[in-house]
Amino acid sequence: MTGLSDSFQRPIDYLRISVTDRCNLRCIYCMPAEGIDLLRHDDILSYEEIYRVAATAAELGIKKIRITGGEPLVRIGLSRLVQMLAQIDTIDDIALTTNGTLLARYAEELKAAGLRRVNISLDTLKADKFKQITRGGDLADVLASIGAAGVAGLKPIKINMVVMAGINDDEVLDFARKTVADGWHVRFIEHMPLNREMAATSFISVNELKERLAVLGELEPCTFKGNGPAKYYRLPRAEGTIGFITPISDHFCFRCNRLRLTADGKLRPCLLSEQEIDLRQPLRQGVSAEELKKLIKKAVDSKPRKHKLAEGLVPRDRPFSQVGG
Ligand code: SAM
Ligand code: SF4
């Protein structure tokens, strides 16, 4: 097999890069209200360092990159990083995951820099609930960003909704209707229990969601562009799609194709395992190209077979906002 593959023969061709641990929101399922201890400026990889890791990973077989955070658009000059990454010949897809609060401002310049498409996290269509879930955000900013991303051609735009029983599950049908009325591509994500108290009460499985969606018509399985684990369907007459991401009820580890780079330069083979390989110190001590490749391969080789969420084992070392979700 050419390219990278791990010790379970999974091809690894996708790198998720967290460019910051900072965020302008405090979503209830992701961050505590008071925020987290932030990394120091010097601890964060520079764009040049991120580029070096990405270019070396691309030589090994990485073909797709997603930029995430924290909120990636709070980092100054993100378009410059996109432009640098777009110079890597063998990278054929650069995407961004964002909370959408700042995207309207940057959509055109990101597109010009080489960004292909965006995923926008949005858990409610109600302004007061949006404020509550994000602890202070303004829904209007996100809706404006969805419009601006469309105008800029950052397509397909995928809308990611973390479904929480008793919090926003009453809006699942409204989101699904958007796939018909406005051609949205909506993905329902099972809530991962990083916050034990919340998870005990708020988990709702995708099977239950499908049962509820049945009132809107039959869900027709379909394929849709993406590098991730979602399974896609279409409602009758819908231009948009409905995706389900099921880390709990139907884990997709057996086809996991990704590596993660944290904002402070650790390669993380699995979102849900605390294991990491440091690249920052080697990068700052002048690591050779060959040594850097060895470290990347070591991270790939150490990918665990599967996560242990179902057994209640959740990583305690970092919140999702530091690993990129
Ligand atoms: N700030 C950006 C955003 O919100 O899109 C990017 C980073 S965020 C950590 C990436 C994704 O992780 C978001 O779609 C968010 O909804 C998801 N996420 C965070 N915590 C989660 C949890 N406990 N369960 C499921 N998804 C979660
Ligand atoms: Fe910030 Fe994204 Fe986490 Fe919400 S999900 S707190 S927007 S990093």
mmCIF file of C-alpha atoms and ligand atoms in Angstrom:
data_model
loop_
_atom_site.group_PDB
_atom_site.id
_atom_site.type_symbol
_atom_site.label_atom_id
_atom_site.label_comp_id
_atom_site.label_asym_id
_atom_site.label_seq_id
_atom_site.Cartn_x
_atom_site.Cartn_y
_atom_site.Cartn_z
ATOM 1 C CA MET A 1 0.000 0.000 0.000
ATOM 2 C CA THR A 2 1.357 3.467 -0.840
ATOM 3 C CA GLY A 3 0.830 6.357 1.566
ATOM 4 C CA LEU A 4 0.371 6.095 5.306
ATOM 5 C CA SER A 5 -1.430 3.302 7.064
ATOM 6 C CA ASP A 6 -1.565 2.359 10.724
ATOM 7 C CA SER A 7 -0.968 -0.939 12.484
ATOM 8 C CA PHE A 8 -4.596 -1.976 11.802
ATOM 9 C CA GLN A 9 -4.177 -1.338 8.045
ATOM 10 C CA ARG A 10 -6.326 1.800 8.134
ATOM 11 C CA PRO A 11 -5.184 4.297 5.483
ATOM 12 C CA ILE A 12 -4.392 7.656 7.121
ATOM 13 C CA ASP A 13 -4.751 10.599 4.746
ATOM 14 C CA TYR A 14 -6.461 13.316 6.798
ATOM 15 C CA LEU A 15 -4.867 15.824 9.179
ATOM 16 C CA ARG A 16 -6.935 18.040 11.479
ATOM 17 C CA ILE A 17 -5.016 21.074 12.613
ATOM 18 C CA SER A 18 -6.078 23.028 15.685
ATOM 19 C CA VAL A 19 -4.648 26.529 15.279
ATOM 20 C CA THR A 20 -5.709 27.917 18.659
ATOM 21 C CA ASP A 21 -7.236 26.854 21.961
ATOM 22 C CA ARG A 22 -8.991 30.232 22.288
ATOM 23 C CA CYS A 23 -12.661 30.702 21.576
ATOM 24 C CA ASN A 24 -15.111 33.573 21.612
ATOM 25 C CA LEU A 25 -17.950 31.255 22.751
ATOM 26 C CA ARG A 26 -18.345 28.895 25.718
ATOM 27 C CA CYS A 27 -20.621 26.121 24.427
ATOM 28 C CA ILE A 28 -22.058 24.170 27.327
ATOM 29 C CA TYR A 29 -20.899 20.779 25.978
ATOM 30 C CA CYS A 30 -17.373 21.925 25.143
ATOM 31 C CA MET A 31 -16.057 24.428 27.679
ATOM 32 C CA PRO A 32 -16.694 25.391 31.280
ATOM 33 C CA ALA A 33 -18.381 28.787 31.774
ATOM 34 C CA GLU A 34 -15.186 30.299 33.146
ATOM 35 C CA GLY A 35 -13.175 29.076 30.124
ATOM 36 C CA ILE A 36 -10.010 26.984 30.351
ATOM 37 C CA ASP A 37 -6.386 27.674 31.250
ATOM 38 C CA LEU A 38 -5.071 29.064 27.997
ATOM 39 C CA LEU A 39 -1.817 28.134 26.340
ATOM 40 C CA ARG A 40 0.841 30.834 26.308
ATOM 41 C CA HIS A 41 1.489 32.578 23.015
ATOM 42 C CA ASP A 42 4.954 30.989 22.756
ATOM 43 C CA ASP A 43 3.487 27.529 23.253
ATOM 44 C CA ILE A 44 1.393 27.775 20.089
ATOM 45 C CA LEU A 45 2.910 26.642 16.820
ATOM 46 C CA SER A 46 3.619 29.453 14.368
ATOM 47 C CA TYR A 47 2.077 29.234 10.897
ATOM 48 C CA GLU A 48 5.528 28.375 9.545
ATOM 49 C CA GLU A 49 5.793 25.456 11.991
ATOM 50 C CA ILE A 50 2.291 24.232 11.128
ATOM 51 C CA TYR A 51 3.176 24.463 7.436
ATOM 52 C CA ARG A 52 6.303 22.374 7.972
ATOM 53 C CA VAL A 53 4.340 19.620 9.723
ATOM 54 C CA ALA A 54 1.623 19.663 7.045
ATOM 55 C CA ALA A 55 4.091 19.620 4.158
ATOM 56 C CA THR A 56 6.021 16.715 5.703
ATOM 57 C CA ALA A 57 2.801 14.826 6.430
ATOM 58 C CA ALA A 58 1.764 15.433 2.815
ATOM 59 C CA GLU A 59 5.013 13.848 1.609
ATOM 60 C CA LEU A 60 4.032 10.787 3.616
ATOM 61 C CA GLY A 61 0.502 10.590 2.227
ATOM 62 C CA ILE A 62 -1.755 13.124 3.958
ATOM 63 C CA LYS A 63 -4.093 14.568 1.296
ATOM 64 C CA LYS A 64 -6.768 16.429 3.214
ATOM 65 C CA ILE A 65 -6.529 19.112 5.864
ATOM 66 C CA ARG A 66 -9.127 20.584 8.171
ATOM 67 C CA ILE A 67 -8.407 23.707 10.206
ATOM 68 C CA THR A 68 -10.144 23.831 13.553
ATOM 69 C CA GLY A 69 -9.688 25.081 17.121
ATOM 70 C CA GLY A 70 -10.830 26.540 19.607
ATOM 71 C CA GLU A 71 -12.330 28.993 17.214
ATOM 72 C CA PRO A 72 -9.875 29.126 14.318
ATOM 73 C CA LEU A 73 -11.034 32.539 13.141
ATOM 74 C CA VAL A 74 -9.994 34.233 16.386
ATOM 75 C CA ARG A 75 -6.381 33.576 15.362
ATOM 76 C CA ILE A 76 -5.052 36.576 13.463
ATOM 77 C CA GLY A 77 -4.244 36.145 9.779
ATOM 78 C CA LEU A 78 -5.723 32.684 9.275
ATOM 79 C CA SER A 79 -5.961 33.310 5.524
ATOM 80 C CA ARG A 80 -2.157 33.465 5.428
ATOM 81 C CA LEU A 81 -1.989 29.919 6.799
ATOM 82 C CA VAL A 82 -4.606 28.744 4.284
ATOM 83 C CA GLN A 83 -2.556 30.312 1.484
ATOM 84 C CA MET A 84 0.583 28.518 2.688
ATOM 85 C CA LEU A 85 -1.176 25.154 2.967
ATOM 86 C CA ALA A 86 -2.721 25.614 -0.481
ATOM 87 C CA GLN A 87 0.814 25.690 -1.937
ATOM 88 C CA ILE A 88 1.328 22.028 -0.981
ATOM 89 C CA ASP A 89 0.736 20.274 -4.315
ATOM 90 C CA THR A 90 -0.521 16.969 -3.011
ATOM 91 C CA ILE A 91 -3.110 18.440 -0.617
ATOM 92 C CA ASP A 92 -6.390 18.273 -2.500
ATOM 93 C CA ASP A 93 -8.835 19.529 0.136
ATOM 94 C CA ILE A 94 -8.553 22.313 2.727
ATOM 95 C CA ALA A 95 -11.630 22.800 4.904
ATOM 96 C CA LEU A 96 -12.465 24.788 8.046
ATOM 97 C CA THR A 97 -14.636 24.030 11.069
ATOM 98 C CA THR A 98 -15.931 27.199 12.683
ATOM 99 C CA ASN A 99 -18.621 28.425 15.029
ATOM 100 C CA GLY A 100 -19.550 30.934 12.316
ATOM 101 C CA THR A 101 -19.443 34.042 14.471
ATOM 102 C CA LEU A 102 -16.638 35.693 12.467
ATOM 103 C CA LEU A 103 -16.872 33.940 9.117
ATOM 104 C CA ALA A 104 -18.954 36.585 7.322
ATOM 105 C CA ARG A 105 -15.987 38.942 7.705
ATOM 106 C CA TYR A 106 -13.410 36.517 6.292
ATOM 107 C CA ALA A 107 -15.299 34.279 3.831
ATOM 108 C CA GLU A 108 -14.134 35.988 0.615
ATOM 109 C CA GLU A 109 -10.495 36.277 1.663
ATOM 110 C CA LEU A 110 -10.382 32.652 2.871
ATOM 111 C CA LYS A 111 -11.812 31.475 -0.437
ATOM 112 C CA ALA A 112 -9.254 33.539 -2.355
ATOM 113 C CA ALA A 113 -6.498 32.026 -0.189
ATOM 114 C CA GLY A 114 -7.489 28.497 -1.201
ATOM 115 C CA LEU A 115 -10.037 27.327 1.360
ATOM 116 C CA ARG A 116 -12.501 24.947 -0.285
ATOM 117 C CA ARG A 117 -15.372 24.576 2.153
ATOM 118 C CA VAL A 118 -16.631 25.089 5.687
ATOM 119 C CA ASN A 119 -18.449 23.228 8.426
ATOM 120 C CA ILE A 120 -20.406 25.562 10.672
ATOM 121 C CA SER A 121 -21.481 24.486 14.147
ATOM 122 C CA LEU A 122 -25.034 25.510 14.941
ATOM 123 C CA ASP A 123 -27.142 23.835 17.600
ATOM 124 C CA THR A 124 -30.335 25.889 17.528
ATOM 125 C CA LEU A 125 -32.310 28.232 15.276
ATOM 126 C CA LYS A 126 -33.648 30.223 18.232
ATOM 127 C CA ALA A 127 -31.754 33.346 19.262
ATOM 128 C CA ASP A 128 -32.408 33.034 23.003
ATOM 129 C CA LYS A 129 -31.438 29.375 23.082
ATOM 130 C CA PHE A 130 -28.337 30.115 21.024
ATOM 131 C CA LYS A 131 -27.283 32.608 23.665
ATOM 132 C CA GLN A 132 -27.887 29.994 26.340
ATOM 133 C CA ILE A 133 -26.042 27.093 24.640
ATOM 134 C CA THR A 134 -23.051 29.211 23.609
ATOM 135 C CA ARG A 135 -23.178 31.306 26.784
ATOM 136 C CA GLY A 136 -23.477 34.651 25.039
ATOM 137 C CA GLY A 137 -23.301 34.207 21.251
ATOM 138 C CA ASP A 138 -25.495 35.957 18.692
ATOM 139 C CA LEU A 139 -27.390 33.707 16.277
ATOM 140 C CA ALA A 140 -27.595 36.505 13.683
ATOM 141 C CA ASP A 141 -23.797 36.379 13.225
ATOM 142 C CA VAL A 142 -23.909 32.686 12.349
ATOM 143 C CA LEU A 143 -26.821 33.056 9.947
ATOM 144 C CA ALA A 144 -24.971 35.921 8.230
ATOM 145 C CA SER A 145 -21.904 33.692 7.938
ATOM 146 C CA ILE A 146 -23.865 30.868 6.351
ATOM 147 C CA GLY A 147 -25.057 33.362 3.727
ATOM 148 C CA ALA A 148 -21.584 34.837 3.203
ATOM 149 C CA ALA A 149 -19.961 31.402 2.891
ATOM 150 C CA GLY A 150 -22.471 30.533 0.166
ATOM 151 C CA VAL A 151 -21.811 33.764 -1.728
ATOM 152 C CA ALA A 152 -18.049 33.203 -1.463
ATOM 153 C CA GLY A 153 -18.456 29.668 -2.848
ATOM 154 C CA LEU A 154 -17.152 27.852 0.256
ATOM 155 C CA LYS A 155 -19.294 24.853 -0.602
ATOM 156 C CA PRO A 156 -20.675 22.490 0.372
ATOM 157 C CA ILE A 157 -21.475 24.177 3.690
ATOM 158 C CA LYS A 158 -22.219 21.583 6.341
ATOM 159 C CA ILE A 159 -24.148 22.577 9.437
ATOM 160 C CA ASN A 160 -23.147 20.553 12.500
ATOM 161 C CA MET A 161 -25.703 20.208 15.287
ATOM 162 C CA VAL A 162 -24.820 18.465 18.559
ATOM 163 C CA VAL A 163 -28.161 17.027 19.635
ATOM 164 C CA MET A 164 -28.921 17.201 23.365
ATOM 165 C CA ALA A 165 -32.100 15.793 24.866
ATOM 166 C CA GLY A 166 -34.142 18.406 26.662
ATOM 167 C CA ILE A 167 -31.961 21.204 25.310
ATOM 168 C CA ASN A 168 -32.284 21.323 21.520
ATOM 169 C CA ASP A 169 -33.761 17.994 20.429
ATOM 170 C CA ASP A 170 -37.106 19.734 19.910
ATOM 171 C CA GLU A 171 -35.506 21.416 16.877
ATOM 172 C CA VAL A 172 -34.359 18.323 15.028
ATOM 173 C CA LEU A 173 -37.335 18.455 12.667
ATOM 174 C CA ASP A 174 -36.761 22.182 12.010
ATOM 175 C CA PHE A 175 -33.153 21.503 11.031
ATOM 176 C CA ALA A 176 -34.230 18.589 8.829
ATOM 177 C CA ARG A 177 -36.803 20.805 7.078
ATOM 178 C CA LYS A 178 -33.985 23.218 6.208
ATOM 179 C CA THR A 179 -32.532 20.508 3.923
ATOM 180 C CA VAL A 180 -35.700 20.775 1.842
ATOM 181 C CA ALA A 181 -36.540 24.476 2.166
ATOM 182 C CA ASP A 182 -33.023 25.953 1.899
ATOM 183 C CA GLY A 183 -30.866 23.083 0.641
ATOM 184 C CA TRP A 184 -28.860 22.954 3.886
ATOM 185 C CA HIS A 185 -26.568 20.023 4.552
ATOM 186 C CA VAL A 186 -27.264 19.226 8.190
ATOM 187 C CA ARG A 187 -25.353 16.739 10.318
ATOM 188 C CA PHE A 188 -26.680 15.509 13.612
ATOM 189 C CA ILE A 189 -23.869 14.642 16.016
ATOM 190 C CA GLU A 190 -24.256 12.478 19.090
ATOM 191 C CA HIS A 191 -23.175 14.341 22.172
ATOM 192 C CA MET A 192 -19.901 12.933 23.505
ATOM 193 C CA PRO A 193 -19.890 12.774 27.289
ATOM 194 C CA LEU A 194 -16.913 14.877 28.255
ATOM 195 C CA ASN A 195 -18.997 16.517 30.916
ATOM 196 C CA ARG A 196 -20.376 13.620 32.943
ATOM 197 C CA GLU A 197 -23.333 15.361 34.599
ATOM 198 C CA MET A 198 -24.631 16.645 31.281
ATOM 199 C CA ALA A 199 -24.022 13.457 29.356
ATOM 200 C CA ALA A 200 -26.024 11.353 31.768
ATOM 201 C CA THR A 201 -29.182 13.249 30.897
ATOM 202 C CA SER A 202 -28.624 14.680 27.458
ATOM 203 C CA PHE A 203 -27.569 11.753 25.261
ATOM 204 C CA ILE A 204 -29.930 10.879 22.459
ATOM 205 C CA SER A 205 -29.079 8.204 19.931
ATOM 206 C CA VAL A 206 -29.231 8.536 16.184
ATOM 207 C CA ASN A 207 -31.701 5.652 15.979
ATOM 208 C CA GLU A 208 -34.123 7.642 18.034
ATOM 209 C CA LEU A 209 -33.567 10.685 15.816
ATOM 210 C CA LYS A 210 -34.313 8.631 12.716
ATOM 211 C CA GLU A 211 -37.580 7.485 14.242
ATOM 212 C CA ARG A 212 -38.571 11.068 14.892
ATOM 213 C CA LEU A 213 -37.608 12.158 11.376
ATOM 214 C CA ALA A 214 -39.900 9.535 9.850
ATOM 215 C CA VAL A 215 -42.807 12.021 9.977
ATOM 216 C CA LEU A 216 -41.025 14.035 7.261
ATOM 217 C CA GLY A 217 -40.844 11.107 4.839
ATOM 218 C CA GLU A 218 -38.489 8.270 4.043
ATOM 219 C CA LEU A 219 -34.766 8.900 4.460
ATOM 220 C CA GLU A 220 -33.078 7.790 1.262
ATOM 221 C CA PRO A 221 -29.395 6.785 1.783
ATOM 222 C CA CYS A 222 -27.047 8.824 -0.406
ATOM 223 C CA THR A 223 -23.362 9.636 -0.804
ATOM 224 C CA PHE A 224 -21.986 13.060 -0.077
ATOM 225 C CA LYS A 225 -18.570 14.704 -0.251
ATOM 226 C CA GLY A 226 -16.565 14.435 2.941
ATOM 227 C CA ASN A 227 -13.597 12.864 4.652
ATOM 228 C CA GLY A 228 -15.307 11.857 7.812
ATOM 229 C CA PRO A 229 -17.539 9.304 9.420
ATOM 230 C CA ALA A 230 -21.013 10.708 8.635
ATOM 231 C CA LYS A 231 -23.676 8.551 6.969
ATOM 232 C CA TYR A 232 -25.862 10.587 4.624
ATOM 233 C CA TYR A 233 -29.544 10.543 3.658
ATOM 234 C CA ARG A 234 -31.980 12.728 1.771
ATOM 235 C CA LEU A 235 -35.607 13.534 2.492
ATOM 236 C CA PRO A 236 -38.037 13.462 -0.432
ATOM 237 C CA ARG A 237 -37.572 16.593 -2.631
ATOM 238 C CA ALA A 238 -34.558 17.763 -0.602
ATOM 239 C CA GLU A 239 -31.603 19.371 -2.312
ATOM 240 C CA GLY A 240 -29.668 19.222 0.956
ATOM 241 C CA THR A 241 -28.649 16.154 2.938
ATOM 242 C CA ILE A 242 -28.994 14.839 6.470
ATOM 243 C CA GLY A 243 -25.875 13.279 7.975
ATOM 244 C CA PHE A 244 -25.536 11.304 11.188
ATOM 245 C CA ILE A 245 -22.320 11.155 13.186
ATOM 246 C CA THR A 246 -22.477 8.436 15.790
ATOM 247 C CA PRO A 247 -19.351 8.282 17.946
ATOM 248 C CA ILE A 248 -21.290 6.506 20.695
ATOM 249 C CA SER A 249 -24.049 4.331 19.292
ATOM 250 C CA ASP A 250 -22.086 3.128 16.253
ATOM 251 C CA HIS A 251 -18.436 4.085 16.608
ATOM 252 C CA PHE A 252 -16.551 4.455 13.350
ATOM 253 C CA CYS A 253 -13.016 3.797 14.613
ATOM 254 C CA PHE A 254 -12.529 0.917 12.180
ATOM 255 C CA ARG A 255 -12.469 3.418 9.322
ATOM 256 C CA CYS A 256 -10.750 6.285 11.107
ATOM 257 C CA ASN A 257 -8.396 7.999 8.639
ATOM 258 C CA ARG A 258 -7.155 10.911 10.718
ATOM 259 C CA LEU A 259 -4.384 12.401 12.765
ATOM 260 C CA ARG A 260 -4.705 15.553 14.852
ATOM 261 C CA LEU A 261 -2.211 18.325 15.477
ATOM 262 C CA THR A 262 -2.935 20.342 18.610
ATOM 263 C CA ALA A 263 -2.326 24.084 18.773
ATOM 264 C CA ASP A 264 0.741 23.487 20.940
ATOM 265 C CA GLY A 265 2.278 21.069 18.508
ATOM 266 C CA LYS A 266 1.373 17.593 19.723
ATOM 267 C CA LEU A 267 0.333 14.927 17.267
ATOM 268 C CA ARG A 268 -2.674 13.184 18.712
ATOM 269 C CA PRO A 269 -3.448 9.835 17.099
ATOM 270 C CA CYS A 270 -6.985 9.694 18.548
ATOM 271 C CA LEU A 271 -9.330 12.444 19.743
ATOM 272 C CA LEU A 272 -10.446 10.248 22.626
ATOM 273 C CA SER A 273 -7.100 9.009 23.888
ATOM 274 C CA GLU A 274 -4.618 11.037 25.920
ATOM 275 C CA GLN A 275 -1.635 9.732 24.028
ATOM 276 C CA GLU A 276 0.363 12.427 22.173
ATOM 277 C CA ILE A 277 3.682 12.842 20.410
ATOM 278 C CA ASP A 278 5.426 16.176 20.778
ATOM 279 C CA LEU A 279 6.579 17.882 17.594
ATOM 280 C CA ARG A 280 7.062 21.390 18.951
ATOM 281 C CA GLN A 281 10.324 20.809 20.740
ATOM 282 C CA PRO A 282 11.894 18.854 17.863
ATOM 283 C CA LEU A 283 10.711 21.567 15.427
ATOM 284 C CA ARG A 284 12.306 24.264 17.554
ATOM 285 C CA GLN A 285 15.516 22.270 17.918
ATOM 286 C CA GLY A 286 15.989 21.963 14.164
ATOM 287 C CA VAL A 287 14.676 18.448 13.560
ATOM 288 C CA SER A 288 15.651 17.033 10.153
ATOM 289 C CA ALA A 289 13.047 16.147 7.532
ATOM 290 C CA GLU A 290 13.739 12.443 8.045
ATOM 291 C CA GLU A 291 13.386 12.664 11.834
ATOM 292 C CA LEU A 292 10.130 14.603 11.486
ATOM 293 C CA LYS A 293 8.768 11.923 9.174
ATOM 294 C CA LYS A 294 9.711 9.279 11.736
ATOM 295 C CA LEU A 295 7.777 11.128 14.448
ATOM 296 C CA ILE A 296 4.700 11.400 12.227
ATOM 297 C CA LYS A 297 4.905 7.698 11.385
ATOM 298 C CA LYS A 298 5.284 6.889 15.074
ATOM 299 C CA ALA A 299 2.024 8.757 15.772
ATOM 300 C CA VAL A 300 0.282 6.859 12.979
ATOM 301 C CA ASP A 301 1.618 3.522 14.245
ATOM 302 C CA SER A 302 0.335 4.254 17.726
ATOM 303 C CA LYS A 303 -3.280 4.900 16.751
ATOM 304 C CA PRO A 304 -5.429 2.809 19.087
ATOM 305 C CA ARG A 305 -7.835 0.299 17.558
ATOM 306 C CA LYS A 306 -10.874 2.062 19.017
ATOM 307 C CA HIS A 307 -11.972 4.540 21.628
ATOM 308 C CA LYS A 308 -13.425 3.470 24.964
ATOM 309 C CA LEU A 309 -16.259 5.970 25.380
ATOM 310 C CA ALA A 310 -18.819 3.223 25.832
ATOM 311 C CA GLU A 311 -16.809 1.933 28.803
ATOM 312 C CA GLY A 312 -16.886 5.441 30.275
ATOM 313 C CA LEU A 313 -13.236 6.190 29.530
ATOM 314 C CA VAL A 314 -12.954 9.808 28.429
ATOM 315 C CA PRO A 315 -9.772 11.820 28.058
ATOM 316 C CA ARG A 316 -9.262 14.167 30.992
ATOM 317 C CA ASP A 317 -6.120 15.900 29.799
ATOM 318 C CA ARG A 318 -7.658 18.434 27.406
ATOM 319 C CA PRO A 319 -11.088 19.757 26.503
ATOM 320 C CA PHE A 320 -12.261 19.386 22.880
ATOM 321 C CA SER A 321 -11.551 23.051 22.336
ATOM 322 C CA GLN A 322 -7.822 22.214 22.618
ATOM 323 C CA VAL A 323 -7.879 19.188 20.359
ATOM 324 C CA GLY A 324 -10.201 20.475 17.675
ATOM 325 C CA GLY A 325 -13.268 18.286 18.115
HETATM 326 N N1 SAM B 1 -15.020 26.331 17.361
HETATM 327 C C1 SAM B 1 -15.247 25.577 16.197
HETATM 328 C C2 SAM B 1 -16.667 25.069 16.141
HETATM 329 O O1 SAM B 1 -17.368 25.135 17.156
HETATM 330 O O2 SAM B 1 -17.059 24.600 15.077
HETATM 331 C C3 SAM B 1 -14.271 24.435 15.996
HETATM 332 C C4 SAM B 1 -13.873 23.634 17.220
HETATM 333 S S1 SAM B 1 -15.171 22.670 17.950
HETATM 334 C C5 SAM B 1 -14.305 21.911 19.298
HETATM 335 C C6 SAM B 1 -15.374 21.394 16.743
HETATM 336 C C7 SAM B 1 -16.651 20.612 16.825
HETATM 337 O O3 SAM B 1 -16.649 19.830 18.006
HETATM 338 C C8 SAM B 1 -17.914 21.447 16.843
HETATM 339 O O4 SAM B 1 -18.761 21.067 15.771
HETATM 340 C C9 SAM B 1 -18.554 21.099 18.173
HETATM 341 O O5 SAM B 1 -19.951 21.105 18.088
HETATM 342 C C10 SAM B 1 -17.988 19.704 18.428
HETATM 343 N N2 SAM B 1 -18.019 19.316 19.832
HETATM 344 C C11 SAM B 1 -17.458 19.947 20.887
HETATM 345 N N3 SAM B 1 -17.721 19.287 22.034
HETATM 346 C C12 SAM B 1 -18.476 18.201 21.697
HETATM 347 C C13 SAM B 1 -19.072 17.132 22.428
HETATM 348 N N4 SAM B 1 -18.938 17.028 23.746
HETATM 349 N N5 SAM B 1 -19.782 16.206 21.744
HETATM 350 C C14 SAM B 1 -19.928 16.286 20.394
HETATM 351 N N6 SAM B 1 -19.382 17.260 19.651
HETATM 352 C C15 SAM B 1 -18.668 18.218 20.292
HETATM 353 FE FE1 SF4 B 2 -15.846 27.264 21.070
HETATM 354 FE FE2 SF4 B 2 -16.349 25.490 19.168
HETATM 355 FE FE3 SF4 B 2 -16.051 24.703 21.723
HETATM 356 FE FE4 SF4 B 2 -18.195 26.110 21.052
HETATM 357 S S1 SF4 B 2 -17.665 24.058 20.273
HETATM 358 S S2 SF4 B 2 -16.880 26.481 22.852
HETATM 359 S S3 SF4 B 2 -17.424 27.420 19.508
HETATM 360 S S4 SF4 B 2 -14.489 25.598 20.440
#
